[in-house]
């Protein structure tokens, strides 16, 4: 019997996940999106997989450019994560007006100065997966920015602290 999509979604909302900001710099602008479907694939070579909506603009730009950066977000970035998960968002630079950032050395993509870590990546390949694609990324640089900061976690559709308590809205 097929699994009901709403049951599937409800079940996976019970899985706590770290939150990252994926950014791509192309010839026109900077594109970014919030992702919580990031997984370590291999240490040799260093590979991660990121799930992206197949029809989404970030996947299209990443496929064309072939390079990106992932900032592992700290708990203080809940508002940034919300901004980048909204539909119809403007340029990444406009969403980060009050947030310190710089460009990653290899990809040239925006990374947050006060994130936990950064993965500067090259696209290895895209793998079709239902209504999403898995971007298989080779990690070329891994600056650790603030390993002591508390991580941003998503659970049951909300950003929470390490105890599972919802983060206050600021």
Coordinates of C-alpha atoms in Angstrom, one line a residue:
X1 CA 0.0 0.0 0.0
X2 CA 1.4 3.4 -0.9
X3 CA 2.5 5.8 1.9
X4 CA 0.2 8.8 2.3
X5 CA 2.4 12.0 1.5
X6 CA 1.0 13.8 4.6
X7 CA 1.9 10.9 6.9
X8 CA 5.4 10.8 5.4
X9 CA 5.8 14.5 6.0
X10 CA 4.5 14.3 9.5
X11 CA 6.8 11.4 10.3
X12 CA 9.9 13.2 9.0
X13 CA 9.0 16.4 11.0
X14 CA 10.0 14.4 14.0
X15 CA 13.6 14.2 12.8
X16 CA 15.7 17.0 14.2
X17 CA 18.1 18.4 11.6
X18 CA 20.8 21.0 11.4
X19 CA 20.3 24.0 9.2
X20 CA 22.6 25.4 6.5
X21 CA 22.5 28.3 4.1
X22 CA 23.4 27.2 0.5
X23 CA 24.6 30.1 -1.6
X24 CA 25.7 30.4 -5.3
X25 CA 27.3 33.3 -7.1
X26 CA 26.5 33.5 -10.7
X27 CA 27.1 36.2 -13.4
X28 CA 23.9 38.0 -12.5
X29 CA 23.4 37.8 -8.8
X30 CA 23.8 35.9 -5.6
X31 CA 21.2 33.1 -4.9
X32 CA 20.6 31.4 -1.6
X33 CA 18.3 29.0 0.1
X34 CA 17.9 27.4 3.5
X35 CA 18.5 23.7 3.5
X36 CA 18.2 21.1 6.3
X37 CA 18.7 18.0 4.0
X38 CA 22.5 17.9 4.1
X39 CA 24.3 14.7 4.6
X40 CA 27.9 13.6 4.8
X41 CA 28.6 11.0 2.0
X42 CA 32.3 10.4 2.1
X43 CA 35.5 11.5 3.8
X44 CA 37.8 10.4 0.9
X45 CA 37.0 12.3 -1.2
X46 CA 35.1 14.7 1.0
X47 CA 31.5 14.7 -0.3
X48 CA 28.2 15.9 0.9
X49 CA 24.7 15.6 -0.6
X50 CA 22.1 18.4 -0.4
X51 CA 18.4 18.0 -1.3
X52 CA 17.0 20.8 -3.5
X53 CA 13.6 21.2 -5.1
X54 CA 14.1 20.0 -8.7
X55 CA 12.1 22.9 -10.2
X56 CA 13.6 25.5 -7.9
X57 CA 15.8 28.3 -9.0
X58 CA 18.7 27.4 -6.6
X59 CA 19.0 24.0 -8.2
X60 CA 19.0 25.5 -11.7
X61 CA 21.6 28.1 -10.9
X62 CA 23.8 25.6 -9.1
X63 CA 23.7 23.2 -12.1
X64 CA 24.8 26.1 -14.3
X65 CA 27.5 27.5 -12.1
X66 CA 28.9 24.3 -10.6
X67 CA 30.1 25.8 -7.4
X68 CA 28.5 26.8 -4.1
X69 CA 29.1 27.3 -0.4
X70 CA 27.2 25.9 2.6
X71 CA 27.3 27.9 5.9
X72 CA 26.3 25.7 8.9
X73 CA 24.0 28.1 10.8
X74 CA 24.2 29.0 14.5
X75 CA 21.1 29.4 16.6
X76 CA 21.3 33.2 16.2
X77 CA 20.6 32.7 12.4
X78 CA 16.9 31.6 12.8
X79 CA 15.7 34.8 11.1
X80 CA 18.2 34.5 8.3
X81 CA 17.1 30.9 7.8
X82 CA 13.5 32.0 7.6
X83 CA 14.3 34.8 5.1
X84 CA 16.0 32.3 2.8
X85 CA 13.2 29.8 3.0
X86 CA 10.5 32.3 1.8
X87 CA 9.2 32.1 -1.7
X88 CA 9.9 35.0 -4.0
X89 CA 12.9 36.2 -2.0
X90 CA 15.2 38.9 -3.4
X91 CA 19.0 38.7 -3.9
X92 CA 20.9 37.1 -1.2
X93 CA 22.8 40.3 -0.5
X94 CA 19.6 42.1 0.2
X95 CA 18.5 39.5 2.8
X96 CA 21.9 39.9 4.6
X97 CA 22.0 43.7 5.0
X98 CA 22.6 43.5 8.8
X99 CA 24.5 40.2 8.8
X100 CA 28.3 40.1 8.5
X101 CA 29.4 38.0 5.5
X102 CA 32.3 37.4 3.1
X103 CA 33.0 35.4 -0.1
X104 CA 34.3 31.9 0.0
X105 CA 37.7 31.5 -1.5
X106 CA 36.9 28.9 -4.1
X107 CA 33.3 29.4 -5.1
X108 CA 33.0 33.1 -4.5
X109 CA 29.6 32.4 -2.8
X110 CA 28.4 34.3 0.2
X111 CA 29.2 32.8 3.6
X112 CA 28.2 34.1 7.0
X113 CA 31.1 35.3 9.2
X114 CA 29.5 34.0 12.4
X115 CA 28.3 30.6 11.1
X116 CA 29.6 27.4 12.8
X117 CA 31.5 26.2 9.7
X118 CA 31.6 26.6 5.9
X119 CA 31.8 24.0 3.2
X120 CA 33.2 25.5 0.0
X121 CA 32.1 23.1 -2.8
X122 CA 32.2 22.1 -6.4
X123 CA 29.2 20.3 -7.9
X124 CA 30.1 16.7 -8.6
X125 CA 26.7 15.8 -10.1
X126 CA 23.0 16.1 -9.7
X127 CA 20.9 13.0 -9.1
X128 CA 17.1 13.1 -9.8
X129 CA 15.1 12.0 -6.7
X130 CA 11.3 12.4 -7.1
X131 CA 10.4 16.1 -7.0
X132 CA 13.9 16.9 -5.7
X133 CA 17.5 16.6 -6.9
X134 CA 20.4 15.5 -4.8
X135 CA 23.4 17.8 -5.4
X136 CA 26.5 15.7 -4.7
X137 CA 29.1 18.3 -3.7
X138 CA 32.9 17.8 -3.4
X139 CA 34.1 19.9 -0.5
X140 CA 37.2 21.8 -1.4
X141 CA 37.7 23.9 1.7
X142 CA 36.3 23.8 5.3
X143 CA 36.9 26.9 7.4
X144 CA 35.6 26.5 10.9
X145 CA 34.3 29.8 12.0
X146 CA 32.7 29.3 15.5
X147 CA 32.7 25.7 16.7
X148 CA 31.5 26.8 20.2
X149 CA 28.3 28.6 19.1
X150 CA 25.0 26.7 19.6
X151 CA 23.7 25.2 16.3
X152 CA 20.4 26.1 14.6
X153 CA 18.2 23.0 14.6
X154 CA 14.8 22.4 12.9
X155 CA 12.3 20.1 14.5
X156 CA 8.5 19.8 13.9
X157 CA 8.5 22.7 11.4
X158 CA 10.2 25.1 13.8
X159 CA 13.6 26.4 14.7
X160 CA 14.5 25.1 18.2
X161 CA 17.4 25.2 20.7
X162 CA 19.5 22.2 21.7
X163 CA 16.8 21.1 24.2
X164 CA 14.0 21.2 21.6
X165 CA 12.4 24.4 23.0
X166 CA 11.3 26.8 20.2
X167 CA 13.6 29.8 19.7
X168 CA 12.1 33.1 20.6
X169 CA 11.0 35.3 17.6
X170 CA 13.1 38.4 17.3

